[in-house]
C-alpha cells in the first residue's frame, strides 16, 4: 500500500517524445514484476534473467536515478520452468524498514539486507515449494515478524520469520480441500489449481490481529502472533493475486482469475471457523478483476479486467456504480492519488481516471514499453517499471 501522504501532487500528463515530466529513466538488467518500493531516499526492486538462473536486487537513488547497489543475490543451476508467458523469477516485491530491506524470491531465497551497504544480514534458502508458474506473493512486515506466503503445487502454507534473525516463528499449512484429485489420486493439471499469488494483509478485530491470506479455493485468517487458523471462507476460485482490502469491520476479498468473486466478509468476535455462509455480506460473482488488484477509495472499489473493462462498485452493497472500457491488456494493479486512479497496461499506456461516481477520463499517457509491474508513488512522483526500464515521472 502507498501511504496517503506519498500519493499526492502526482503528475497527470507525461511523454517521452516530446519529453515531458520524465525526471529520469534507467535501463534495468533482467526482468521482473516487483513493484518499485520507495523509502528513505531510495528505490528498491528485484530483477532476474529470463531463465531464472540469476536473481538481482537494485537500490537506486530516488532523486537522480543513480544506481547505488546492483547485487547478484542468487544463482540457480536448474530453476523450475515458469510454464507461462506472464510471470517472472522476480515478481515478489521488497519489504522495507528504516534499518532493513527484505528481499524475497520465493523458494529460491529470502534475505534481510543492510539498506546502506546492501550486505546480507541473514538469509533463508531452505524453504521449499514448487511454484510451477513462478512465485508472486510478496513479504509483509507485522511487528517483529516477516510474513511469507507459499501457495505452490506441492505445498501451501503461510509462515512468520523473526525479522531480526530470520528464524521461523510459526508455520501454518493450508487446510483446504482442493477437490482436484484424479482417479489415481493425483492432483489434476499437475496441481495448477492449487496455485495462488496473493499477498496477505492484517487488520485489528477487537484487539486481536487477523492476518488474512487468500489462497486457491479458500481464504483464511490467522492469528498473526501465533499462526493459529481463526476462520476460513470457501470460494472455489484459483490464481488469487489480490491482497485483501478492509472497510468498517469488513474484509473485501478478490478470489482469483477467470471469473473470480469479489465478496465482503463481516469481521467480529463471532468470525470463527467456516464463515462461507454465515459472515458473507455480499458476493459479486462476475465482472471482477483478474490479475490486476482492485483498489478501495472511500466507499468505492475501482478495478480493471484484463480486457480493459473498468468498473466502480459500492463497497457497502457490492452493487455496480458504473462500468466503462479503456484500451489494452491490464495485469498491473492501479494506484490512486489526489482523487485520481492510474491504470497502466501492457502496451505502455497509462490512463488517469477520476475516482468518482461516473467515469471521467482525465488523460492518457504513453511510454515506449508496456507494464506488468504495478506503479508506486512518493513525494509527488510516480515510479513506473516497464519491461526493461524504470521511470521516475514528475517535475
Tab-separated table of C-alpha atoms in Angstrom:
chain	number	residue	atom	x	y	z
A	1	UNK	CA	0.000	0.000	0.000
A	2	UNK	CA	1.176	3.533	-0.767
A	3	UNK	CA	0.851	5.880	2.234
A	4	UNK	CA	-1.682	8.635	1.537
A	5	UNK	CA	0.889	11.372	2.029
A	6	UNK	CA	3.062	9.872	-0.718
A	7	UNK	CA	0.279	9.752	-3.318
A	8	UNK	CA	-0.409	13.489	-3.586
A	9	UNK	CA	0.737	16.008	-6.158
A	10	UNK	CA	1.168	13.301	-8.787
A	11	UNK	CA	1.502	14.290	-12.456
A	12	UNK	CA	-1.384	13.534	-14.804
A	13	UNK	CA	0.487	14.046	-18.080
A	14	UNK	CA	3.848	12.788	-19.358
A	15	UNK	CA	5.526	11.599	-22.540
A	16	UNK	CA	8.890	10.569	-23.966
A	17	UNK	CA	8.541	12.328	-27.329
A	18	UNK	CA	8.347	15.196	-26.776
A	19	UNK	CA	9.927	14.827	-23.345
A	20	UNK	CA	7.510	15.909	-20.639
A	21	UNK	CA	7.531	15.238	-16.896
A	22	UNK	CA	10.154	12.489	-17.042
A	23	UNK	CA	12.606	13.200	-14.226
A	24	UNK	CA	14.825	10.241	-15.120
A	25	UNK	CA	14.776	6.763	-16.596
A	26	UNK	CA	17.056	3.792	-16.063
A	27	UNK	CA	17.722	0.680	-18.129
A	28	UNK	CA	17.468	-2.461	-15.994
A	29	UNK	CA	19.307	-5.743	-16.329
A	30	UNK	CA	16.917	-8.666	-16.343
A	31	UNK	CA	13.169	-8.792	-15.917
A	32	UNK	CA	10.695	-8.623	-13.065
A	33	UNK	CA	7.245	-7.543	-11.953
A	34	UNK	CA	8.176	-6.488	-8.429
A	35	UNK	CA	6.885	-3.037	-7.508
A	36	UNK	CA	9.485	-0.268	-7.081
A	37	UNK	CA	9.472	0.174	-3.295
A	38	UNK	CA	10.381	3.740	-2.324
A	39	UNK	CA	11.568	4.919	1.072
A	40	UNK	CA	14.304	6.870	2.845
A	41	UNK	CA	15.558	8.376	-0.417
A	42	UNK	CA	15.989	5.068	-2.224
A	43	UNK	CA	14.092	2.847	-4.660
A	44	UNK	CA	14.366	-0.921	-4.266
A	45	UNK	CA	13.351	-3.571	-6.767
A	46	UNK	CA	14.291	-7.076	-7.836
A	47	UNK	CA	15.117	-8.497	-11.262
A	48	UNK	CA	16.096	-11.828	-12.780
A	49	UNK	CA	17.338	-13.269	-16.015
A	50	UNK	CA	14.571	-14.644	-18.194
A	51	UNK	CA	15.698	-18.216	-17.482
A	52	UNK	CA	15.819	-17.631	-13.715
A	53	UNK	CA	19.453	-18.617	-13.321
A	54	UNK	CA	20.395	-15.250	-11.808
A	55	UNK	CA	18.374	-13.022	-9.471
A	56	UNK	CA	19.335	-9.454	-8.543
A	57	UNK	CA	18.475	-6.602	-6.223
A	58	UNK	CA	18.617	-2.951	-7.285
A	59	UNK	CA	18.979	0.055	-4.993
A	60	UNK	CA	18.532	3.356	-6.831
A	61	UNK	CA	18.841	6.938	-5.641
A	62	UNK	CA	15.307	8.295	-5.645
A	63	UNK	CA	16.117	11.834	-6.760
A	64	UNK	CA	18.571	11.079	-9.590
A	65	UNK	CA	18.118	7.505	-10.798
A	66	UNK	CA	21.733	6.699	-9.932
A	67	UNK	CA	22.320	3.016	-9.192
A	68	UNK	CA	23.660	2.719	-5.651
A	69	UNK	CA	23.684	-1.076	-5.495
A	70	UNK	CA	23.164	-3.742	-8.144
A	71	UNK	CA	23.732	-7.021	-6.380
A	72	UNK	CA	23.552	-10.598	-7.590
A	73	UNK	CA	21.568	-12.360	-4.879
A	74	UNK	CA	21.125	-15.913	-6.126
A	75	UNK	CA	22.334	-18.224	-8.854
A	76	UNK	CA	20.139	-21.212	-9.686
A	77	UNK	CA	21.546	-24.043	-11.767
A	78	UNK	CA	18.155	-25.548	-12.642
A	79	UNK	CA	15.254	-23.233	-11.777
A	80	UNK	CA	11.791	-24.672	-12.282
A	81	UNK	CA	10.371	-23.554	-15.671
A	82	UNK	CA	7.673	-20.894	-15.383
A	83	UNK	CA	5.252	-22.590	-17.789
A	84	UNK	CA	3.535	-19.313	-18.656
A	85	UNK	CA	4.190	-16.091	-20.553
A	86	UNK	CA	3.221	-13.686	-17.777
A	87	UNK	CA	5.276	-14.317	-14.644
A	88	UNK	CA	8.991	-13.794	-13.953
A	89	UNK	CA	11.516	-15.050	-11.410
A	90	UNK	CA	11.427	-11.632	-9.698
A	91	UNK	CA	7.750	-10.893	-9.081
A	92	UNK	CA	7.538	-10.558	-5.259
A	93	UNK	CA	8.228	-7.001	-4.102
A	94	UNK	CA	10.607	-5.990	-1.315
A	95	UNK	CA	9.514	-5.047	2.203
A	96	UNK	CA	11.170	-2.010	3.739
A	97	UNK	CA	12.007	-0.964	7.297
A	98	UNK	CA	14.059	2.037	8.346
A	99	UNK	CA	17.032	-0.200	9.092
A	100	UNK	CA	16.376	-3.161	6.793
A	101	UNK	CA	15.318	-4.269	3.334
A	102	UNK	CA	13.747	-7.705	2.950
A	103	UNK	CA	14.043	-9.368	-0.445
A	104	UNK	CA	12.120	-12.476	-1.417
A	105	UNK	CA	12.346	-14.742	-4.455
A	106	UNK	CA	10.040	-17.471	-3.176
A	107	UNK	CA	11.719	-20.838	-2.729
A	108	UNK	CA	14.929	-19.510	-4.293
A	109	UNK	CA	15.749	-17.354	-1.287
A	110	UNK	CA	14.727	-14.731	1.263
A	111	UNK	CA	17.126	-12.275	2.871
A	112	UNK	CA	17.453	-9.227	5.061
A	113	UNK	CA	19.842	-6.598	3.701
A	114	UNK	CA	21.548	-3.607	5.264
A	115	UNK	CA	19.928	-0.686	3.373
A	116	UNK	CA	23.166	1.323	3.337
A	117	UNK	CA	25.534	-1.368	2.061
A	118	UNK	CA	23.155	-3.995	0.591
A	119	UNK	CA	25.111	-6.602	2.542
A	120	UNK	CA	23.224	-9.698	3.657
A	121	UNK	CA	22.335	-9.729	7.368
A	122	UNK	CA	20.613	-13.126	7.213
A	123	UNK	CA	19.162	-15.336	4.522
A	124	UNK	CA	16.993	-18.422	4.162
A	125	UNK	CA	17.253	-20.828	1.230
A	126	UNK	CA	15.710	-23.823	2.953
A	127	UNK	CA	12.003	-23.004	2.477
A	128	UNK	CA	10.916	-25.396	-0.245
A	129	UNK	CA	7.949	-25.094	-2.560
A	130	UNK	CA	7.274	-25.939	-6.202
A	131	UNK	CA	5.979	-22.678	-7.620
A	132	UNK	CA	5.270	-24.270	-11.026
A	133	UNK	CA	4.337	-20.928	-12.633
A	134	UNK	CA	6.706	-18.887	-10.521
A	135	UNK	CA	6.464	-17.048	-7.189
A	136	UNK	CA	4.268	-13.986	-6.788
A	137	UNK	CA	3.349	-13.353	-3.136
A	138	UNK	CA	5.303	-10.517	-1.519
A	139	UNK	CA	6.559	-10.452	2.080
A	140	UNK	CA	4.957	-8.097	4.585
A	141	UNK	CA	6.134	-6.840	7.967
A	142	UNK	CA	3.964	-7.138	11.066
A	143	UNK	CA	5.574	-6.081	14.341
A	144	UNK	CA	8.681	-8.268	14.688
A	145	UNK	CA	7.533	-10.760	12.053
A	146	UNK	CA	8.264	-11.068	8.363
A	147	UNK	CA	5.249	-12.855	6.876
A	148	UNK	CA	5.787	-15.122	3.850
A	149	UNK	CA	3.197	-16.914	1.716
A	150	UNK	CA	3.791	-20.052	-0.339
A	151	UNK	CA	0.966	-21.424	-2.485
A	152	UNK	CA	2.694	-23.961	-4.724
A	153	UNK	CA	1.572	-27.170	-6.363
A	154	UNK	CA	3.150	-29.394	-3.714
A	155	UNK	CA	2.887	-27.282	-0.557
A	156	UNK	CA	0.680	-24.398	0.557
A	157	UNK	CA	1.442	-22.535	3.774
A	158	UNK	CA	1.919	-19.182	5.479
A	159	UNK	CA	4.824	-18.576	7.836
A	160	UNK	CA	6.371	-15.910	10.030
A	161	UNK	CA	10.087	-15.304	10.416
A	162	UNK	CA	11.725	-13.247	13.128
A	163	UNK	CA	12.663	-10.224	11.048
A	164	UNK	CA	15.866	-9.667	13.032
A	165	UNK	CA	17.248	-13.206	12.877
A	166	UNK	CA	15.394	-14.939	10.043
A	167	UNK	CA	14.408	-17.824	12.321
A	168	UNK	CA	10.984	-19.406	11.923
A	169	UNK	CA	8.426	-18.183	14.477
A	170	UNK	CA	5.480	-20.185	13.138
A	171	UNK	CA	4.346	-22.009	10.030
A	172	UNK	CA	0.744	-22.978	9.256
A	173	UNK	CA	-0.274	-25.227	6.384
A	174	UNK	CA	-3.448	-24.524	4.422
A	175	UNK	CA	-6.330	-26.814	5.401
A	176	UNK	CA	-8.005	-26.524	2.002
A	177	UNK	CA	-9.817	-29.438	0.402
A	178	UNK	CA	-8.882	-28.652	-3.195
A	179	UNK	CA	-11.132	-31.347	-4.666
A	180	UNK	CA	-8.751	-31.753	-7.593
A	181	UNK	CA	-7.639	-35.396	-7.420
A	182	UNK	CA	-7.952	-37.633	-10.460
A	183	UNK	CA	-8.917	-41.318	-10.455
A	184	UNK	CA	-5.353	-42.212	-9.463
A	185	UNK	CA	-5.346	-39.862	-6.501
A	186	UNK	CA	-3.046	-37.328	-8.183
A	187	UNK	CA	-3.774	-33.589	-8.469
A	188	UNK	CA	-5.227	-32.638	-11.845
A	189	UNK	CA	-3.289	-30.271	-14.139
A	190	UNK	CA	-0.101	-31.073	-12.183
A	191	UNK	CA	-1.540	-29.239	-9.165
A	192	UNK	CA	-2.095	-25.962	-11.016
A	193	UNK	CA	-5.496	-25.494	-9.345
A	194	UNK	CA	-3.662	-25.140	-6.012
A	195	UNK	CA	-1.651	-22.112	-7.116
A	196	UNK	CA	-2.139	-18.608	-5.746
A	197	UNK	CA	-0.071	-15.410	-5.741
A	198	UNK	CA	-1.799	-13.181	-3.202
A	199	UNK	CA	-0.010	-11.054	-0.614
A	200	UNK	CA	-1.711	-11.067	2.814
A	201	UNK	CA	-2.927	-8.126	4.849
A	202	UNK	CA	-3.755	-7.621	8.504
A	203	UNK	CA	-6.488	-5.897	10.477
A	204	UNK	CA	-7.363	-5.446	14.136
A	205	UNK	CA	-10.564	-7.196	15.202
A	206	UNK	CA	-11.422	-6.210	18.779
A	207	UNK	CA	-7.811	-6.253	19.912
A	208	UNK	CA	-6.669	-9.331	18.001
A	209	UNK	CA	-4.754	-9.062	14.724
A	210	UNK	CA	-6.246	-11.138	11.911
A	211	UNK	CA	-3.713	-11.940	9.203
A	212	UNK	CA	-5.873	-12.514	6.124
A	213	UNK	CA	-4.494	-14.511	3.213
A	214	UNK	CA	-6.331	-15.538	0.042
A	215	UNK	CA	-5.297	-18.919	-1.291
A	216	UNK	CA	-6.621	-21.137	-4.034
A	217	UNK	CA	-10.177	-22.375	-3.369
A	218	UNK	CA	-10.318	-20.685	0.065
A	219	UNK	CA	-9.313	-17.625	2.041
A	220	UNK	CA	-8.008	-17.745	5.608
A	221	UNK	CA	-7.441	-15.612	8.663
A	222	UNK	CA	-4.655	-16.467	11.079
A	223	UNK	CA	-3.641	-15.149	14.470
A	224	UNK	CA	-0.694	-13.005	13.399
A	225	UNK	CA	1.154	-13.708	16.638
A	226	UNK	CA	0.877	-17.499	16.675
A	227	UNK	CA	-0.252	-18.611	13.216
A	228	UNK	CA	-3.406	-20.256	14.587
A	229	UNK	CA	-6.101	-20.546	11.919
A	230	UNK	CA	-9.053	-18.386	13.001
A	231	UNK	CA	-11.504	-18.710	10.127
A	232	UNK	CA	-11.813	-19.795	6.537
A	233	UNK	CA	-14.078	-18.970	3.627
A	234	UNK	CA	-14.613	-21.259	0.648
A	235	UNK	CA	-14.583	-19.517	-2.747
A	236	UNK	CA	-13.650	-22.270	-5.261
A	237	UNK	CA	-11.517	-19.976	-7.471
A	238	UNK	CA	-7.781	-20.219	-8.101
A	239	UNK	CA	-4.851	-17.968	-9.053
A	240	UNK	CA	-5.766	-15.389	-6.400
A	241	UNK	CA	-3.329	-12.492	-6.731
A	242	UNK	CA	-5.011	-9.549	-4.959
A	243	UNK	CA	-4.366	-8.574	-1.339
A	244	UNK	CA	-7.380	-8.155	0.951
A	245	UNK	CA	-8.968	-4.750	1.498
A	246	UNK	CA	-10.611	-3.531	4.705
A	247	UNK	CA	-13.616	-1.287	5.280
A	248	UNK	CA	-15.500	-0.584	8.511
A	249	UNK	CA	-15.226	-4.024	10.077
A	250	UNK	CA	-15.275	-5.974	6.829
A	251	UNK	CA	-12.656	-7.750	4.726
A	252	UNK	CA	-13.089	-7.394	0.964
A	253	UNK	CA	-11.630	-10.333	-0.965
A	254	UNK	CA	-10.989	-10.763	-4.690
A	255	UNK	CA	-10.646	-14.504	-5.068
A	256	UNK	CA	-8.825	-15.337	-8.288
A	257	UNK	CA	-8.830	-15.024	-12.043
A	258	UNK	CA	-11.082	-16.088	-14.936
A	259	UNK	CA	-14.408	-15.499	-13.239
A	260	UNK	CA	-13.317	-14.564	-9.739
A	261	UNK	CA	-15.631	-13.474	-6.954
A	262	UNK	CA	-15.480	-10.172	-5.105
A	263	UNK	CA	-17.006	-10.521	-1.663
A	264	UNK	CA	-17.345	-8.861	1.721
A	265	UNK	CA	-16.792	-10.755	4.990
A	266	UNK	CA	-18.043	-9.339	8.299
A	267	UNK	CA	-15.328	-9.290	10.967
A	268	UNK	CA	-16.234	-9.545	14.652
A	269	UNK	CA	-15.766	-11.849	17.640
A	270	UNK	CA	-18.024	-14.455	16.011
A	271	UNK	CA	-15.927	-14.702	12.833
A	272	UNK	CA	-14.530	-18.149	13.547
A	273	UNK	CA	-14.407	-21.479	11.747
A	274	UNK	CA	-16.067	-21.811	8.341
A	275	UNK	CA	-17.742	-18.456	7.612
A	276	UNK	CA	-18.542	-19.164	3.954
A	277	UNK	CA	-22.270	-18.633	4.589
A	278	UNK	CA	-22.619	-17.014	7.994
A	279	UNK	CA	-20.475	-13.903	7.526
A	280	UNK	CA	-20.602	-13.108	3.799
A	281	UNK	CA	-22.422	-9.776	3.478
A	282	UNK	CA	-22.411	-9.687	-0.321
A	283	UNK	CA	-20.813	-11.678	-3.129
A	284	UNK	CA	-20.333	-10.292	-6.624
A	285	UNK	CA	-19.751	-13.327	-8.847
A	286	UNK	CA	-18.938	-11.764	-12.227
A	287	UNK	CA	-17.265	-8.741	-13.790
A	288	UNK	CA	-14.360	-8.681	-11.334
A	289	UNK	CA	-10.679	-8.008	-11.994
A	290	UNK	CA	-8.342	-10.844	-12.974
A	291	UNK	CA	-4.623	-10.317	-12.316
A	292	UNK	CA	-4.872	-6.609	-11.537
A	293	UNK	CA	-5.908	-5.980	-7.927
A	294	UNK	CA	-8.901	-3.748	-7.177
A	295	UNK	CA	-8.341	-0.560	-5.197
A	296	UNK	CA	-10.526	0.857	-2.423
A	297	UNK	CA	-11.029	4.636	-2.305
A	298	UNK	CA	-13.508	5.850	0.289
A	299	UNK	CA	-16.538	3.582	-0.033
A	300	UNK	CA	-15.914	2.707	-3.669
A	301	UNK	CA	-13.947	-0.174	-5.195
A	302	UNK	CA	-12.346	0.516	-8.583
A	303	UNK	CA	-10.901	-2.233	-10.767
A	304	UNK	CA	-9.906	-3.123	-14.305
A	305	UNK	CA	-10.222	-6.502	-16.005
A	306	UNK	CA	-7.520	-7.908	-18.276
A	307	UNK	CA	-9.523	-6.781	-21.316
A	308	UNK	CA	-9.800	-3.149	-20.205
A	309	UNK	CA	-13.302	-3.166	-18.719
A	310	UNK	CA	-13.092	-0.785	-15.767
A	311	UNK	CA	-15.734	-0.544	-13.078
A	312	UNK	CA	-16.751	1.030	-9.796
A	313	UNK	CA	-18.538	-0.923	-7.045
A	314	UNK	CA	-20.204	0.207	-3.814
A	315	UNK	CA	-18.185	-1.423	-1.012
A	316	UNK	CA	-21.196	-1.473	1.326
A	317	UNK	CA	-23.538	-3.355	-1.010
A	318	UNK	CA	-21.458	-4.897	-3.818
A	319	UNK	CA	-23.635	-3.095	-6.363
A	320	UNK	CA	-22.038	-1.755	-9.529
A	321	UNK	CA	-21.984	2.049	-9.722
A	322	UNK	CA	-20.618	2.298	-13.264
A	323	UNK	CA	-18.754	0.356	-15.946
A	324	UNK	CA	-16.743	1.539	-18.952
A	325	UNK	CA	-13.806	0.438	-21.070
A	326	UNK	CA	-10.235	1.576	-21.689
A	327	UNK	CA	-7.968	0.048	-24.317
A	328	UNK	CA	-5.236	-2.509	-23.753
A	329	UNK	CA	-4.327	-5.552	-21.669
A	330	UNK	CA	-4.111	-4.904	-17.931
A	331	UNK	CA	-2.165	-7.001	-15.423
A	332	UNK	CA	-0.597	-4.242	-13.273
A	333	UNK	CA	-2.648	-3.052	-10.309
A	334	UNK	CA	-3.768	0.591	-10.222
A	335	UNK	CA	-2.575	3.298	-7.874
A	336	UNK	CA	-4.537	6.295	-6.605
A	337	UNK	CA	-3.729	9.844	-5.564
A	338	UNK	CA	-5.490	13.213	-5.408
A	339	UNK	CA	-8.837	11.598	-6.182
A	340	UNK	CA	-7.499	10.016	-9.359
A	341	UNK	CA	-6.704	6.450	-10.383
A	342	UNK	CA	-3.795	5.402	-12.618
A	343	UNK	CA	-4.386	2.305	-14.785
A	344	UNK	CA	-1.257	1.106	-16.668
A	345	UNK	CA	-1.331	-1.529	-19.415
A	346	UNK	CA	0.980	-3.900	-21.260
A	347	UNK	CA	1.082	-1.608	-24.294
A	348	UNK	CA	2.734	1.271	-22.393
A	349	UNK	CA	-0.391	3.378	-21.848
A	350	UNK	CA	-1.432	4.830	-18.520
A	351	UNK	CA	-4.990	6.103	-18.149
A	352	UNK	CA	-5.738	8.658	-15.444
A	353	UNK	CA	-9.379	8.420	-14.342
A	354	UNK	CA	-11.326	10.379	-11.738
A	355	UNK	CA	-12.319	8.368	-8.661
A	356	UNK	CA	-15.952	9.474	-8.752
A	357	UNK	CA	-19.409	8.001	-9.259
A	358	UNK	CA	-19.205	8.419	-13.027
A	359	UNK	CA	-16.450	7.512	-15.473
A	360	UNK	CA	-14.314	10.505	-16.428
A	361	UNK	CA	-11.003	10.139	-18.270
A	362	UNK	CA	-8.519	12.860	-17.345
A	363	UNK	CA	-5.616	11.837	-19.588
A	364	UNK	CA	-3.960	9.014	-21.494
A	365	UNK	CA	-0.158	8.847	-21.435
A	366	UNK	CA	2.241	6.584	-23.291
A	367	UNK	CA	5.704	5.125	-22.760
A	368	UNK	CA	7.645	3.123	-25.320
A	369	UNK	CA	7.327	-0.119	-23.309
A	370	UNK	CA	4.474	-1.828	-21.527
A	371	UNK	CA	3.970	-2.524	-17.834
A	372	UNK	CA	3.069	-5.576	-15.800
A	373	UNK	CA	4.617	-4.269	-12.590
A	374	UNK	CA	2.303	-2.083	-10.530
A	375	UNK	CA	3.301	1.580	-10.142
A	376	UNK	CA	4.335	3.261	-6.912
A	377	UNK	CA	4.451	6.873	-5.748
A	378	UNK	CA	6.480	9.082	-3.434
A	379	UNK	CA	6.906	12.820	-2.918
A	380	UNK	CA	4.833	13.867	-5.913
A	381	UNK	CA	6.451	11.411	-8.328
A	382	UNK	CA	5.306	8.206	-9.984
A	383	UNK	CA	7.679	5.278	-10.388
A	384	UNK	CA	6.768	3.176	-13.415
A	385	UNK	CA	8.522	-0.083	-14.162
A	386	UNK	CA	8.249	-1.177	-17.777
A	387	UNK	CA	9.559	-4.457	-19.165
A	388	UNK	CA	13.205	-3.266	-19.181
A	389	UNK	CA	13.269	0.220	-17.615
A	390	UNK	CA	12.371	2.209	-14.526
A	391	UNK	CA	10.905	5.696	-14.981
A	392	UNK	CA	10.529	8.476	-12.451
A	393	UNK	CA	7.607	10.638	-13.596
A	394	UNK	CA	7.285	14.200	-12.292
A	395	UNK	CA	8.834	17.650	-12.354
